[in-house]
PDB file of N, CA and C in Angstrom:
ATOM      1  N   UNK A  22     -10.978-167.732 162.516  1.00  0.00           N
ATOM      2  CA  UNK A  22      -9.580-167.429 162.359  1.00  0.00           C
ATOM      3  C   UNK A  22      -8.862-168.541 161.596  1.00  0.00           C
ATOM      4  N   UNK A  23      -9.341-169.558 162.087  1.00  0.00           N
ATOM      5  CA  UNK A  23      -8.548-171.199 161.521  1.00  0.00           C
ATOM      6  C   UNK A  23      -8.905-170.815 159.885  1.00  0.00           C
ATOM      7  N   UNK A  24     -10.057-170.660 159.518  1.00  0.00           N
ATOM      8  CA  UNK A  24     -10.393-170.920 158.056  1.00  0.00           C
ATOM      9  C   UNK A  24      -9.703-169.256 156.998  1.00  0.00           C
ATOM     10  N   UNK A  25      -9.593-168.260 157.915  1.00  0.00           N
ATOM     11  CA  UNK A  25      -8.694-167.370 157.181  1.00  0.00           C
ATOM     12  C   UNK A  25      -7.171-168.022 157.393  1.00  0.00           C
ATOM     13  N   UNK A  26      -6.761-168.451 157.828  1.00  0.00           N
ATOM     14  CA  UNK A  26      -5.440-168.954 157.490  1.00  0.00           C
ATOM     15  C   UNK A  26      -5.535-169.899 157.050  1.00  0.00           C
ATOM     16  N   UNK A  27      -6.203-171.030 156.731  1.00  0.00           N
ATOM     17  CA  UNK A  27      -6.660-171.822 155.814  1.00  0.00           C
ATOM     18  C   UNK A  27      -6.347-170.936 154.234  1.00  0.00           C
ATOM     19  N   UNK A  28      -7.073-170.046 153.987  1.00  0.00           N
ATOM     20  CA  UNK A  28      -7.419-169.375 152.729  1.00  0.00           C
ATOM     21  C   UNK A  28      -6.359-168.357 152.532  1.00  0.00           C
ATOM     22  N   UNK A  29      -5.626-168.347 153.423  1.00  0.00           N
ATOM     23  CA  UNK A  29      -4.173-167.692 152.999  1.00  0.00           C
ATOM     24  C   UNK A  29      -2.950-168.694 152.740  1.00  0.00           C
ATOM     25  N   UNK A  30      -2.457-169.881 153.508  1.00  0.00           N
ATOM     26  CA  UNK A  30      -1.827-170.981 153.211  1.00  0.00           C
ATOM     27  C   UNK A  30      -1.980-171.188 152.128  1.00  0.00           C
ATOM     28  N   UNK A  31      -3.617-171.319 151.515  1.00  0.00           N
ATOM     29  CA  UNK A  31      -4.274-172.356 149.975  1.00  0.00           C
ATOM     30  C   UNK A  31      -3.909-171.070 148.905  1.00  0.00           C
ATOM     31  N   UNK A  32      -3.764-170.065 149.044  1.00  0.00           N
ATOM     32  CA  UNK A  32      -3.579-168.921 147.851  1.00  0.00           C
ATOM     33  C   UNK A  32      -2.347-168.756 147.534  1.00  0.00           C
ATOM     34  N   UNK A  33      -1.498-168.680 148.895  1.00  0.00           N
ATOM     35  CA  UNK A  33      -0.031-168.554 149.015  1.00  0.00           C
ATOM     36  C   UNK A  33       0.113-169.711 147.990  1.00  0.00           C
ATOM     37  N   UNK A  34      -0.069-171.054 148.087  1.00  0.00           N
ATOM     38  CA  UNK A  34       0.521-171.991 147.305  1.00  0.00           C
ATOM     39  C   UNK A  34       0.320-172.103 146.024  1.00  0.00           C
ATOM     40  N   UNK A  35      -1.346-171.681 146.062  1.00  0.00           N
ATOM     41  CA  UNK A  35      -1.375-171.308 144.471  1.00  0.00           C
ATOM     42  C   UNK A  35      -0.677-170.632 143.669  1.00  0.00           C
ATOM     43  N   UNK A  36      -0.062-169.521 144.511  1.00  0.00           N
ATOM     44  CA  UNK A  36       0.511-168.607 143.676  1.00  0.00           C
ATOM     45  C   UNK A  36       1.628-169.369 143.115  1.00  0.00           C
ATOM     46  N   UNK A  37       2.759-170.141 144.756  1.00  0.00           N
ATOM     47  CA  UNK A  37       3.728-170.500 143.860  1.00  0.00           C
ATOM     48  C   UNK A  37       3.798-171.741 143.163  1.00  0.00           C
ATOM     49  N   UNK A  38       2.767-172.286 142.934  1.00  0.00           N
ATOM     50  CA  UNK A  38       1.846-173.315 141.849  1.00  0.00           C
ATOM     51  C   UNK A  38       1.991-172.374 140.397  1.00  0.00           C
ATOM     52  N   UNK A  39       1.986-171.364 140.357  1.00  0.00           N
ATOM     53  CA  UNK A  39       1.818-170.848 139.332  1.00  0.00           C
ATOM     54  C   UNK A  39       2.834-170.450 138.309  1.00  0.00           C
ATOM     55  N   UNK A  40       3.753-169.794 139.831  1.00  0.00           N
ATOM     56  CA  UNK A  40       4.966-169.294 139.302  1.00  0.00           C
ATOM     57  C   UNK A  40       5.941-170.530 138.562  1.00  0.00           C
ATOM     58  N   UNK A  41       5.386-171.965 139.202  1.00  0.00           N
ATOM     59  CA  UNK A  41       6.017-172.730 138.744  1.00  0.00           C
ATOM     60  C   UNK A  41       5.769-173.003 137.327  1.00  0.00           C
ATOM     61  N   UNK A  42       4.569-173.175 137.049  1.00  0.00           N
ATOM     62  CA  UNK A  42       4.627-173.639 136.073  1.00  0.00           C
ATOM     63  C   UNK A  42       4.650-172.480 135.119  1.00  0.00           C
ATOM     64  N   UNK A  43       5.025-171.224 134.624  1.00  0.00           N
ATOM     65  CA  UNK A  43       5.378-170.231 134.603  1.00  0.00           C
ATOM     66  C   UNK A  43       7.077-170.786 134.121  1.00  0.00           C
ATOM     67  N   UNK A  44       7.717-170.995 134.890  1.00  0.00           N
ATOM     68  CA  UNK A  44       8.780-171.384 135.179  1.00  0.00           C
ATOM     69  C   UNK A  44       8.751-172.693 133.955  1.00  0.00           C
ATOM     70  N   UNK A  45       8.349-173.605 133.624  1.00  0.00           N
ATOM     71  CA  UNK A  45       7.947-174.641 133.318  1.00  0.00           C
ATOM     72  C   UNK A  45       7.690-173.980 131.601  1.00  0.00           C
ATOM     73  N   UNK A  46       6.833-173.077 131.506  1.00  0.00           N
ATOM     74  CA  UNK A  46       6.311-172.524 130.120  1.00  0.00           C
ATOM     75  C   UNK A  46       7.717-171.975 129.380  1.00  0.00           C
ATOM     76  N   UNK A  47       8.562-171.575 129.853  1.00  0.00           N
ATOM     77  CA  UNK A  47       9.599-170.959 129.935  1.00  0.00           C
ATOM     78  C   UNK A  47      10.974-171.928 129.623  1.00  0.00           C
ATOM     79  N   UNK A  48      10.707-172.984 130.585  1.00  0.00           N
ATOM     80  CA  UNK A  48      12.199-173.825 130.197  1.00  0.00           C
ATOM     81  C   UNK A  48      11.733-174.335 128.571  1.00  0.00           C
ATOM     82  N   UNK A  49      10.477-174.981 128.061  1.00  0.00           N
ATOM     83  CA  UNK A  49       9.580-175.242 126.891  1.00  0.00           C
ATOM     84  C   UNK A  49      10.230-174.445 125.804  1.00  0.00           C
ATOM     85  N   UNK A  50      10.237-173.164 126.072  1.00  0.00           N
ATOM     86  CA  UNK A  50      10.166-172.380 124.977  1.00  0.00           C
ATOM     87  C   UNK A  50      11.605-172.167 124.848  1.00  0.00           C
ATOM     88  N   UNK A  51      12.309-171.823 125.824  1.00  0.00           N
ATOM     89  CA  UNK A  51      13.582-171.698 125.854  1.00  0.00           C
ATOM     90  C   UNK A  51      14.684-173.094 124.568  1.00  0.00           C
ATOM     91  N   UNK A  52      13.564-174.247 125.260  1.00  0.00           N
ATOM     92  CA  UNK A  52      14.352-175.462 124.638  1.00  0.00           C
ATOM     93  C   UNK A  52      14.255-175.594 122.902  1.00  0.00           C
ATOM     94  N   UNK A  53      12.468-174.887 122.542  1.00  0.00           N
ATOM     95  CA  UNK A  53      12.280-174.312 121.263  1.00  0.00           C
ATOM     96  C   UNK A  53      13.096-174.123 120.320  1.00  0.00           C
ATOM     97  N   UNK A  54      13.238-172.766 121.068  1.00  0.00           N
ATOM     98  CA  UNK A  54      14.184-171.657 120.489  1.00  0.00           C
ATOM     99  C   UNK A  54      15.424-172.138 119.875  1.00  0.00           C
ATOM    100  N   UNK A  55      15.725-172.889 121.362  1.00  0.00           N
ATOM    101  CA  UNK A  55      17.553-173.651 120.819  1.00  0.00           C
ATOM    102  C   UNK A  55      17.700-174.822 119.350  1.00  0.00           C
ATOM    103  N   UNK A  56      16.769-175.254 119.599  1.00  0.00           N
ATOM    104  CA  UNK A  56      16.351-176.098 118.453  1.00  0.00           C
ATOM    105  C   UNK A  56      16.047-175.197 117.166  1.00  0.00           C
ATOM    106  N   UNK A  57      15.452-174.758 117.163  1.00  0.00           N
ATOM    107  CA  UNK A  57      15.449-173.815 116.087  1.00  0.00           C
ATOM    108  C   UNK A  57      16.514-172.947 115.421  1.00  0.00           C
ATOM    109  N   UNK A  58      16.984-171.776 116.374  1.00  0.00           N
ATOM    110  CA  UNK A  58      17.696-170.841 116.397  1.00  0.00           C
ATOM    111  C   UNK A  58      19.189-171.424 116.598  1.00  0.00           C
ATOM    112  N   UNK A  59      19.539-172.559 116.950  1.00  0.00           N
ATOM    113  CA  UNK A  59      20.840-173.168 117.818  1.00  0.00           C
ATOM    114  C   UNK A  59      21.353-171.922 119.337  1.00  0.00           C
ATOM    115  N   UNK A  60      20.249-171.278 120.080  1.00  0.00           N
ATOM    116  CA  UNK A  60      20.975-170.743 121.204  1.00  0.00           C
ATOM    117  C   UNK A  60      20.010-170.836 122.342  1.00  0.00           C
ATOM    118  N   UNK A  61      20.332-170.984 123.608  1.00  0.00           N
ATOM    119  CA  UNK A  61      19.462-171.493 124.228  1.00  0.00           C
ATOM    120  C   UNK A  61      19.229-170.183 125.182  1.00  0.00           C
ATOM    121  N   UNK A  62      18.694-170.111 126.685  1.00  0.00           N
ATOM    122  CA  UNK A  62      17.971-169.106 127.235  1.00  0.00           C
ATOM    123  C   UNK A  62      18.377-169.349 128.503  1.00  0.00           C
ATOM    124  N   UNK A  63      18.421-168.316 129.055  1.00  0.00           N
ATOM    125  CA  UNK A  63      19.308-168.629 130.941  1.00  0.00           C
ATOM    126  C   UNK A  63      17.088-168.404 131.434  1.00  0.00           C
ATOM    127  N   UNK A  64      16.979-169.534 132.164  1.00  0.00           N
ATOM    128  CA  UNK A  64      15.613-169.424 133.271  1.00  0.00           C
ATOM    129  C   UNK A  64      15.481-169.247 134.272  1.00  0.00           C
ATOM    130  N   UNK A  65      15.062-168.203 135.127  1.00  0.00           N
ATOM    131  CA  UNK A  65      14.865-168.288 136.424  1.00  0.00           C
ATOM    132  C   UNK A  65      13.635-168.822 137.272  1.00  0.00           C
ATOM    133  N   UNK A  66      14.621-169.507 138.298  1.00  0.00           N
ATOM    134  CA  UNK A  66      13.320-170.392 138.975  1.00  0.00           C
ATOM    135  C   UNK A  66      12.954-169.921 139.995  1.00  0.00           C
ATOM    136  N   UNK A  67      11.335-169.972 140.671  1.00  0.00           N
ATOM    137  CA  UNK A  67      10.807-168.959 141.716  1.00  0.00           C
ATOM    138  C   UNK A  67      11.638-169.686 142.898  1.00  0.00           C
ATOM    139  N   UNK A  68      12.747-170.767 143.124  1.00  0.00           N
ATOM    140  CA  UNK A  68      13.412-171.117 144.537  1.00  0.00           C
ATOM    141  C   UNK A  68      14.475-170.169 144.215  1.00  0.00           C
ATOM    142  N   UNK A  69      15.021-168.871 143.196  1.00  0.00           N
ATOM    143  CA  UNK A  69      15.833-168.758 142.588  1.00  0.00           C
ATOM    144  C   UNK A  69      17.190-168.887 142.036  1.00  0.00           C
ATOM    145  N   UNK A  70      16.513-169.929 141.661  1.00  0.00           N
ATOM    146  CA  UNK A  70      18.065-170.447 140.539  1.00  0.00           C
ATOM    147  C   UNK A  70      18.287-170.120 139.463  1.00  0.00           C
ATOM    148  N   UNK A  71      18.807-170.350 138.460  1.00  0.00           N
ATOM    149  CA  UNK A  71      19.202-169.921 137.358  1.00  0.00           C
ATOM    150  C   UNK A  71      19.462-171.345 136.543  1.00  0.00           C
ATOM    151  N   UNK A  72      18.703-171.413 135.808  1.00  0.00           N
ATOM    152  CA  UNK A  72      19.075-172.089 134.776  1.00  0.00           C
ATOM    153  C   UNK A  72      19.409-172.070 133.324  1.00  0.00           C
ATOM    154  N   UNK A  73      20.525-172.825 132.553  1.00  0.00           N
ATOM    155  CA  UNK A  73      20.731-172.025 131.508  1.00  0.00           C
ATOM    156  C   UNK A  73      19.784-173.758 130.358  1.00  0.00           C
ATOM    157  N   UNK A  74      18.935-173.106 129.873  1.00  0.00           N
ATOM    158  CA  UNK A  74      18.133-174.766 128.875  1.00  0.00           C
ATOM    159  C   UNK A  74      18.694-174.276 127.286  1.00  0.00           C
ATOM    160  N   UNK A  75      19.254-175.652 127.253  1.00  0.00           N
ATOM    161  CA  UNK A  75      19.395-175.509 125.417  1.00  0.00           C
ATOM    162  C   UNK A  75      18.638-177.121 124.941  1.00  0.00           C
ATOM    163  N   UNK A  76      18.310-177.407 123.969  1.00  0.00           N
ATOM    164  CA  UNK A  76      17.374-178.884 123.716  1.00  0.00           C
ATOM    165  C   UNK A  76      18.508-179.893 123.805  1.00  0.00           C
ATOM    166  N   UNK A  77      17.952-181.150 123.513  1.00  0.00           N
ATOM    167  CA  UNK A  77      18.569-182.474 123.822  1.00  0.00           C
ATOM    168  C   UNK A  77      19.027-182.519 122.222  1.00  0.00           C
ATOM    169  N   UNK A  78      20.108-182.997 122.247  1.00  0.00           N
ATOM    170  CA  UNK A  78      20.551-183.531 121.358  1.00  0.00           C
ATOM    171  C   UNK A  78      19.733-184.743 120.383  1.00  0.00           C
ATOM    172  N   UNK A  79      19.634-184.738 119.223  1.00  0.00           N
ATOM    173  CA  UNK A  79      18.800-186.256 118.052  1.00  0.00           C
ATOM    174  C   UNK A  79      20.072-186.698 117.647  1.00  0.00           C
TER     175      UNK A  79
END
């Protein structure tokens, strides 16, 4: 029993291991875009927040 909830805890986290960085691929591209295009991208994060990313200023 211990080691199936073991292997559900360890998957559960993977997942939101994933979603994060997911999340992560996303603010990247978002920051891209703005640089490029000048407009940036609203992101949602799997704690759900909302973020709006435009790039850093040179």
């Amino acid at each position: 029993m211990e080691a199936v909830a073991c292997s559900l805890e360890e998957q559960e986290l993977q997942e939101y291991s994933t979603m994060w960085l997911e999340a992560v691929r996303q603010m990247r591209a978002a920051e891209i875009i703005h640089k490029n295009l000048g407009v940036g991208a609203e992101v949602e994060l799997p704690n759900g927040m909302s973020i709006y990313i435009e790039s850093e200023s040179e």
